[in-house]
Amino acid sequence: MLKKLGGEAPVSFGRQPSSPSPGGDVSRRSFLTMIGWGSTSVFFAGVLGSLARFMWPNVTFEPSTTFKAGLAEQIKDGMTFIENKKVFIWREGGAYWAISAICTHLGCTVRWIPEANQYQCPCHGSIFGPEGKVLGGPAPRPLEWLELGLSADGQLVIDTEKKVDAGKKTKL
Amino acid sequence: MSKLKELMSALANSQFGRALFRHGWPDNPKDQALLLTNDFSMHMFPVKTKRHGVRFWYTWCMGGIALSCFIALTLTGIMLMFYYVPSTARAYQDMIDLRYVVTFGRFIRNLHRWAAHAMVFTVFMHMCRVFITGSYKPPREMNWVVGIVLLLATTLLSYTGYLLPWDQLAYWGVQVGTKLAGYVPGIGKDVSWVLLGGKNIDQNALLRFYVLHTVVLPAVLTFFIGVHFYRIRKDGGISGPL
């Protein structure tokens, strides 16, 4: 342990102010030291911040989340699975609805098992009812229902980013 | 014979020779001892070691095996980089080619794969040994923390390497892993976005995992391995028996 010498400032080189500055007890030396370290810290924080920001892409070349799923009238009754978009399209006469196949647990693709009348996830065994309700397994939320519309040329249009309330069937 | 000795002595006393053998050609017991104790590697290894430290059942040699795995992984990894292209169009085919087309490709790839499994295992067993022998206690607390960083870097290397074969196992493994990261409160979505370079596991994600796996994480690991070994000497060599 260093012994304090009667409350005096620690020994340092260079000129010392003969009396404390009028504004308070911050000496010129420690003020300049603070300015020096402060500006150096700001500089490096800026550098690190820019480097971190660089890692966040502004533009990605991912496929559009909106897609056309074929002529609405040609969609068969029951379930149609759009594999590359991971969407189940259901039709019951004039009523259409779309359910996302992305498991709400950790993002695997669920399968429709007609014999069991339920969706099952191959990764961790989550089970969902035909309306997407969680019946078992670790899934925290029901499967998402997706917005479904009709294009000018009579095709079903689905956006995998736009969710709708569960049970909202579209009459076309 | 004396001609050969003269030649060796002349070589050893040349400028080049003096750079290698600082005490001259080691033809007497004293210089031979100096050759060993002044060796460059003694910057890393202690000149003396405790008797119990070389006993196999004290250390299980787990740290040393982990380092050997890392050296093997670096060498085989560089070999694999000559054939593997981190693009979604080629990655899987390059991995298959390494197995079926490239001579010794399957051997090198499997060395890389098994050394990776072995490294994760030995790093874990090394930590168990350090815990059981109480070697994390003062003055070695800092080296325990450095060890945690090394465990983390090893795990991340293992995880980033998992995506590179670009097969079903890799894809879904990383899908699950980045979704897990997404559950972190507050910053989760940003973490998975910056890891994948987008929303989906696509070209950006493959390239990012490749750069992390082949450049960033090995550099971090190498740096902290250096700190780890330096701290062993600074903390007085290997810990004593309980």
Coordinates of C-alpha atoms in Angstrom, one line a residue:
Chain A
M1 CA 0.0 0.0 0.0
L2 CA 1.2 3.5 -0.8
K3 CA 1.2 5.9 2.1
K4 CA -0.5 9.2 1.4
L5 CA 1.8 12.1 2.1
G6 CA -0.4 14.5 4.2
G7 CA -3.2 14.7 1.6
E8 CA -0.8 16.1 -1.0
A9 CA -1.2 15.3 -4.7
P10 CA 0.9 12.3 -5.7
V11 CA 4.4 13.0 -7.0
S12 CA 4.3 13.8 -10.7
F13 CA 6.6 15.3 -13.3
G14 CA 6.2 18.7 -15.0
R15 CA 4.9 22.0 -13.7
Q16 CA 2.2 22.0 -11.0
P17 CA -0.3 24.8 -10.5
S18 CA 0.8 26.8 -7.6
S19 CA -2.7 27.0 -6.2
P20 CA -6.0 25.1 -6.8
S21 CA -7.9 26.4 -9.8
P22 CA -10.8 28.7 -8.9
G23 CA -13.4 26.4 -10.5
G24 CA -12.8 23.4 -8.1
D25 CA -10.1 20.9 -7.2
V26 CA -9.5 19.5 -10.7
S27 CA -5.9 20.4 -11.6
R28 CA -5.0 21.4 -15.1
R29 CA -3.0 18.2 -15.4
S30 CA -5.9 15.9 -14.5
F31 CA -8.3 18.0 -16.7
L32 CA -6.0 17.5 -19.7
T33 CA -5.6 13.8 -18.9
M34 CA -9.4 13.4 -18.8
I35 CA -9.7 15.3 -22.2
G36 CA -7.1 13.0 -23.7
W37 CA -8.6 9.7 -22.5
G38 CA -12.1 11.0 -23.2
S39 CA -11.4 11.9 -26.8
T40 CA -9.4 8.7 -27.3
S41 CA -12.4 6.6 -25.9
V42 CA -14.9 8.5 -28.1
F43 CA -12.6 7.8 -31.2
F44 CA -12.3 4.1 -30.5
A45 CA -16.0 3.8 -29.6
G46 CA -16.8 5.3 -33.0
V47 CA -14.4 2.9 -34.8
L48 CA -15.9 -0.1 -33.0
G49 CA -19.4 1.2 -33.7
S50 CA -18.8 1.6 -37.4
L51 CA -17.2 -1.9 -37.6
A52 CA -20.2 -3.4 -35.9
R53 CA -22.7 -1.5 -38.1
F54 CA -20.8 -2.7 -41.1
M55 CA -21.9 -6.3 -40.3
W56 CA -25.6 -5.4 -40.6
P57 CA -26.6 -5.7 -44.3
N58 CA -28.9 -3.0 -45.7
V59 CA -30.0 -5.0 -48.7
T60 CA -30.4 -8.8 -49.0
F61 CA -31.1 -10.7 -52.1
E62 CA -33.6 -13.1 -50.5
P63 CA -36.7 -14.2 -52.5
S64 CA -39.9 -12.1 -52.1
T65 CA -42.2 -13.2 -49.3
T66 CA -45.2 -12.6 -51.5
F67 CA -46.0 -15.3 -54.1
K68 CA -48.7 -16.6 -56.3
A69 CA -50.0 -20.1 -55.6
G70 CA -51.9 -20.8 -58.8
L71 CA -55.5 -20.2 -59.9
A72 CA -57.9 -20.2 -57.0
E73 CA -60.5 -22.2 -58.8
Q74 CA -58.0 -24.9 -59.6
I75 CA -56.8 -25.4 -56.0
K76 CA -58.2 -28.8 -54.9
D77 CA -60.5 -29.2 -52.0
G78 CA -58.6 -30.1 -48.8
M79 CA -54.9 -29.4 -48.3
T80 CA -52.2 -28.3 -50.8
F81 CA -48.7 -28.0 -49.6
I82 CA -46.4 -25.3 -51.3
E83 CA -43.1 -26.9 -50.4
N84 CA -40.6 -24.2 -51.3
K85 CA -42.6 -21.5 -49.5
K86 CA -43.5 -23.8 -46.5
V87 CA -47.2 -22.9 -46.7
F88 CA -50.3 -25.2 -46.4
I89 CA -53.3 -23.9 -48.5
W90 CA -56.7 -25.2 -47.4
R91 CA -59.9 -25.1 -49.4
E92 CA -63.4 -25.9 -48.4
G93 CA -65.7 -25.0 -51.3
G94 CA -65.5 -21.2 -51.5
A95 CA -63.4 -20.8 -48.3
Y96 CA -59.6 -20.6 -48.5
W97 CA -57.1 -20.3 -45.7
A98 CA -53.3 -20.5 -45.5
I99 CA -51.3 -21.9 -42.6
S100 CA -47.5 -21.5 -42.3
A101 CA -45.6 -24.8 -42.1
I102 CA -42.8 -23.2 -40.0
C103 CA -42.8 -24.7 -36.5
T104 CA -43.2 -21.9 -33.8
H105 CA -40.7 -23.7 -31.6
L106 CA -37.4 -23.6 -33.6
G107 CA -38.3 -23.1 -37.2
C108 CA -38.4 -26.6 -38.7
T109 CA -41.0 -27.5 -41.3
V110 CA -44.0 -29.4 -39.9
R111 CA -45.7 -32.2 -41.9
W112 CA -49.5 -32.8 -42.3
I113 CA -50.3 -36.3 -41.2
P114 CA -53.8 -37.0 -42.7
E115 CA -54.3 -40.3 -40.7
A116 CA -53.8 -38.5 -37.4
N117 CA -55.5 -35.3 -38.6
Q118 CA -52.7 -33.2 -37.2
Y119 CA -49.4 -31.4 -38.1
Q120 CA -46.2 -33.0 -36.7
C121 CA -42.8 -31.5 -36.4
P122 CA -39.9 -33.8 -37.1
C123 CA -37.3 -31.9 -35.0
H124 CA -38.7 -31.9 -31.5
G125 CA -42.1 -33.6 -31.8
S126 CA -44.5 -30.6 -31.6
I127 CA -48.0 -31.5 -32.6
F128 CA -50.6 -29.1 -34.0
G129 CA -54.3 -29.6 -34.7
P130 CA -55.7 -28.9 -38.2
E131 CA -56.3 -25.2 -37.3
G132 CA -52.8 -24.9 -36.0
K133 CA -53.6 -25.2 -32.3
V134 CA -50.8 -26.7 -30.2
L135 CA -51.7 -30.2 -29.1
G136 CA -48.4 -31.3 -27.6
G137 CA -44.6 -30.9 -27.6
P138 CA -42.5 -27.8 -26.9
A139 CA -44.1 -25.3 -29.4
P140 CA -45.0 -22.1 -27.6
R141 CA -47.6 -20.7 -30.0
P142 CA -50.1 -22.1 -32.6
L143 CA -49.0 -22.2 -36.3
E144 CA -49.3 -18.8 -38.0
W145 CA -52.3 -18.1 -40.3
L146 CA -51.2 -16.1 -43.4
E147 CA -53.0 -13.3 -45.3
L148 CA -54.5 -14.6 -48.5
G149 CA -55.8 -12.6 -51.5
L150 CA -56.7 -12.8 -55.1
S151 CA -54.6 -11.3 -58.0
A152 CA -56.1 -9.7 -61.1
D153 CA -55.5 -12.9 -63.1
G154 CA -57.4 -15.0 -60.6
Q155 CA -54.5 -16.5 -58.7
L156 CA -54.1 -16.9 -54.9
V157 CA -51.6 -14.4 -53.5
I158 CA -50.0 -15.2 -50.2
D159 CA -47.5 -13.1 -48.1
T160 CA -45.6 -15.2 -45.6
E161 CA -44.7 -12.1 -43.6
K162 CA -48.4 -11.0 -43.1
K163 CA -50.1 -12.8 -40.3
V164 CA -53.9 -12.9 -39.8
D165 CA -55.9 -14.1 -36.8
A166 CA -56.3 -17.8 -36.5
G167 CA -59.6 -19.0 -38.0
K168 CA -59.9 -16.2 -40.5
K169 CA -61.0 -18.0 -43.7
T170 CA -61.3 -16.0 -46.9
K171 CA -64.4 -16.5 -49.1
L172 CA -63.6 -16.2 -52.8
Chain B
M1 CA 36.2 -37.8 -39.3
S2 CA 38.1 -34.9 -37.9
K3 CA 37.4 -33.1 -41.2
L4 CA 33.7 -33.5 -40.6
K5 CA 34.1 -32.2 -37.0
E6 CA 36.0 -29.2 -38.4
L7 CA 33.3 -28.6 -40.9
M8 CA 30.5 -28.8 -38.3
S9 CA 32.4 -26.5 -36.0
A10 CA 33.0 -24.0 -38.8
L11 CA 29.3 -24.1 -39.7
A12 CA 28.2 -23.8 -36.1
N13 CA 30.5 -20.8 -35.6
S14 CA 29.4 -19.0 -38.8
Q15 CA 26.9 -16.1 -38.4
F16 CA 24.1 -18.4 -39.4
G17 CA 25.2 -21.1 -37.0
R18 CA 25.6 -18.7 -34.1
A19 CA 22.0 -17.7 -34.6
L20 CA 20.9 -21.3 -34.1
F21 CA 23.5 -22.4 -31.5
R22 CA 24.2 -19.4 -29.4
H23 CA 26.8 -21.2 -27.3
G24 CA 28.6 -22.8 -30.2
W25 CA 28.4 -26.3 -31.4
P26 CA 27.3 -28.4 -28.4
D27 CA 30.2 -30.9 -28.2
N28 CA 30.5 -30.8 -24.4
P29 CA 27.9 -31.6 -21.6
K30 CA 27.7 -27.9 -20.5
D31 CA 26.8 -26.6 -24.0
Q32 CA 24.4 -29.6 -24.5
A33 CA 22.6 -28.6 -21.3
L34 CA 22.5 -25.0 -22.4
L35 CA 21.1 -26.0 -25.8
L36 CA 18.1 -27.5 -24.0
T37 CA 17.6 -24.9 -21.3
N38 CA 18.0 -21.9 -23.6
D39 CA 15.8 -23.3 -26.3
F40 CA 13.2 -21.0 -27.8
S41 CA 10.4 -23.3 -26.8
M42 CA 11.4 -22.7 -23.2
H43 CA 9.7 -19.4 -23.5
M44 CA 6.5 -21.4 -23.4
F45 CA 7.5 -24.5 -21.5
P46 CA 9.2 -24.3 -18.0
V47 CA 12.8 -25.4 -17.8
K48 CA 11.9 -27.5 -14.7
T49 CA 8.6 -29.2 -14.0
K50 CA 7.1 -30.7 -10.9
R51 CA 7.4 -34.4 -10.5
H52 CA 3.6 -34.9 -10.2
G53 CA 3.0 -32.7 -13.2
V54 CA 4.2 -35.4 -15.6
R55 CA 2.1 -38.1 -14.0
F56 CA -0.6 -39.1 -16.5
W57 CA -3.3 -39.5 -13.8
Y58 CA -2.8 -35.9 -12.5
T59 CA -3.6 -34.1 -15.8
W60 CA -5.0 -36.9 -18.0
C61 CA -3.0 -34.9 -20.6
M62 CA -6.3 -33.4 -21.7
G63 CA -5.0 -29.8 -22.3
G64 CA -2.1 -31.2 -24.4
I65 CA -4.4 -33.4 -26.4
A66 CA -6.8 -30.5 -27.0
L67 CA -3.9 -28.4 -28.3
S68 CA -2.8 -31.3 -30.6
C69 CA -6.3 -31.5 -31.9
F70 CA -6.3 -27.8 -32.6
I71 CA -3.0 -28.1 -34.5
A72 CA -4.4 -31.0 -36.5
L73 CA -7.6 -29.1 -37.2
T74 CA -5.6 -26.1 -38.5
L75 CA -3.5 -28.2 -40.8
T76 CA -6.4 -30.3 -42.2
G77 CA -8.6 -27.2 -42.3
I78 CA -6.1 -25.4 -44.6
M79 CA -6.0 -28.6 -46.8
L80 CA -9.8 -28.6 -47.1
M81 CA -9.8 -24.9 -48.0
F82 CA -8.0 -25.7 -51.3
Y83 CA -11.1 -27.6 -52.5
Y84 CA -14.1 -26.2 -50.7
V85 CA -15.9 -23.1 -52.1
P86 CA -18.4 -21.5 -49.6
S87 CA -21.2 -20.9 -52.2
T88 CA -24.7 -22.4 -52.0
A89 CA -24.2 -23.8 -55.5
R90 CA -20.9 -25.6 -54.8
A91 CA -20.5 -26.2 -51.1
Y92 CA -22.4 -29.6 -50.9
Q93 CA -20.9 -30.9 -54.1
D94 CA -17.4 -29.9 -53.0
M95 CA -17.9 -31.8 -49.7
I96 CA -19.0 -34.8 -51.7
D97 CA -16.0 -34.5 -54.1
L98 CA -13.7 -34.3 -51.0
R99 CA -15.1 -37.7 -50.0
Y100 CA -15.3 -39.5 -53.3
V101 CA -13.0 -37.7 -55.9
V102 CA -10.1 -36.0 -54.2
T103 CA -7.2 -38.4 -53.4
F104 CA -6.9 -38.7 -49.6
G105 CA -9.8 -36.2 -49.4
R106 CA -11.9 -38.5 -47.3
F107 CA -9.0 -39.1 -45.0
I108 CA -8.3 -35.3 -44.5
R109 CA -12.0 -34.5 -44.1
N110 CA -12.5 -37.3 -41.5
L111 CA -9.4 -36.2 -39.7
H112 CA -10.8 -32.7 -39.5
R113 CA -14.2 -34.1 -38.3
W114 CA -12.9 -36.5 -35.7
A115 CA -10.3 -34.0 -34.4
A116 CA -13.2 -31.5 -34.0
H117 CA -15.2 -33.9 -32.0
A118 CA -12.1 -34.9 -29.9
M119 CA -11.3 -31.3 -29.3
V120 CA -14.7 -30.4 -27.8
F121 CA -14.5 -33.6 -25.7
T122 CA -10.9 -33.0 -24.5
V123 CA -11.5 -29.3 -23.7
F124 CA -14.5 -30.4 -21.6
M125 CA -12.5 -33.1 -19.8
H126 CA -9.6 -30.7 -19.3
M127 CA -12.0 -28.4 -17.5
C128 CA -13.3 -31.3 -15.4
R129 CA -9.7 -32.1 -14.4
V130 CA -8.9 -28.5 -13.5
F131 CA -12.1 -28.4 -11.4
I132 CA -11.4 -31.8 -9.7
T133 CA -7.8 -30.8 -8.8
G134 CA -8.9 -27.4 -7.6
S135 CA -6.6 -25.7 -10.1
Y136 CA -9.1 -22.8 -10.6
K137 CA -8.3 -21.5 -7.2
P138 CA -6.1 -18.4 -6.6
P139 CA -3.7 -17.5 -8.1
R140 CA -5.1 -19.3 -11.1
E141 CA -8.6 -17.6 -11.3
M142 CA -7.7 -15.6 -14.3
N143 CA -6.6 -18.6 -16.2
W144 CA -9.9 -20.4 -15.5
V145 CA -11.7 -17.4 -17.1
V146 CA -9.3 -17.5 -20.1
G147 CA -10.2 -21.3 -20.2
I148 CA -13.9 -20.4 -20.3
V149 CA -13.2 -18.1 -23.4
L150 CA -11.3 -21.0 -25.0
L151 CA -14.3 -23.4 -24.3
L152 CA -16.6 -20.8 -25.9
A153 CA -14.4 -20.3 -28.9
T154 CA -14.1 -24.1 -29.4
T155 CA -17.9 -24.5 -29.2
L156 CA -18.5 -21.7 -31.7
L157 CA -15.9 -23.2 -34.1
S158 CA -17.7 -26.5 -33.8
Y159 CA -21.1 -24.8 -34.5
T160 CA -19.9 -22.7 -37.4
G161 CA -18.2 -25.7 -39.0
Y162 CA -21.5 -27.6 -38.7
L163 CA -23.1 -25.5 -41.5
L164 CA -20.3 -25.8 -44.1
P165 CA -21.2 -29.2 -45.6
W166 CA -24.5 -27.6 -46.6
D167 CA -26.5 -30.8 -46.2
Q168 CA -29.9 -31.4 -44.5
L169 CA -28.3 -31.9 -41.0
A170 CA -26.3 -28.7 -41.4
Y171 CA -29.2 -26.6 -42.6
W172 CA -31.7 -27.7 -39.9
G173 CA -29.0 -27.7 -37.2
V174 CA -28.2 -24.0 -37.9
Q175 CA -31.9 -23.2 -38.4
V176 CA -32.6 -24.4 -34.9
G177 CA -29.4 -22.8 -33.5
T178 CA -30.1 -19.3 -34.9
K179 CA -33.8 -19.5 -33.8
L180 CA -32.5 -20.3 -30.3
A181 CA -30.3 -17.2 -30.5
G182 CA -33.4 -15.3 -31.6
Y183 CA -35.1 -16.1 -28.3
V184 CA -32.5 -13.9 -26.3
P185 CA -34.6 -11.1 -24.9
G186 CA -34.0 -7.7 -26.5
I187 CA -31.1 -8.4 -28.8
G188 CA -32.1 -11.9 -30.0
K189 CA -33.5 -10.8 -33.4
D190 CA -30.4 -8.6 -34.1
V191 CA -28.1 -11.5 -33.2
S192 CA -29.7 -13.9 -35.6
W193 CA -29.9 -11.2 -38.3
V194 CA -26.2 -10.4 -38.1
L195 CA -25.2 -14.1 -37.8
L196 CA -27.2 -15.0 -41.0
G197 CA -26.8 -11.7 -42.8
G198 CA -30.5 -11.8 -43.5
K199 CA -33.7 -13.6 -42.5
N200 CA -33.0 -17.0 -44.2
I201 CA -30.1 -19.4 -44.1
D202 CA -28.8 -18.6 -47.6
Q203 CA -25.6 -17.5 -49.3
N204 CA -24.9 -14.7 -46.8
A205 CA -25.2 -17.1 -43.9
L206 CA -22.9 -19.7 -45.5
L207 CA -20.2 -17.0 -46.2
R208 CA -20.5 -15.5 -42.7
F209 CA -20.1 -18.9 -41.0
Y210 CA -17.2 -19.7 -43.3
V211 CA -15.3 -16.5 -42.5
L212 CA -16.0 -17.0 -38.8
H213 CA -14.9 -20.6 -38.9
T214 CA -11.7 -20.2 -41.0
V215 CA -10.5 -16.8 -39.9
V216 CA -12.1 -15.0 -37.0
L217 CA -12.6 -17.8 -34.4
P218 CA -9.2 -19.5 -35.1
A219 CA -7.5 -16.1 -34.6
V220 CA -9.3 -15.5 -31.3
L221 CA -8.6 -19.1 -30.2
T222 CA -4.9 -18.8 -31.0
F223 CA -4.5 -15.5 -29.2
F224 CA -6.2 -16.9 -26.0
I225 CA -4.2 -20.1 -26.2
G226 CA -1.1 -17.9 -26.0
V227 CA -2.5 -16.1 -23.0
H228 CA -3.5 -19.4 -21.4
F229 CA 0.0 -20.9 -21.6
Y230 CA 1.6 -17.6 -20.5
R231 CA -0.6 -17.6 -17.4
I232 CA 0.4 -21.2 -16.5
R233 CA 4.0 -20.0 -16.2
K234 CA 3.1 -16.7 -14.5
D235 CA 1.0 -18.6 -11.9
G236 CA 3.9 -20.8 -10.9
G237 CA 3.5 -23.7 -13.3
I238 CA 1.2 -26.6 -13.0
S239 CA -0.9 -26.7 -9.8
G240 CA 0.2 -28.9 -6.9
P241 CA -1.5 -32.0 -5.7
L242 CA -4.3 -31.6 -3.1

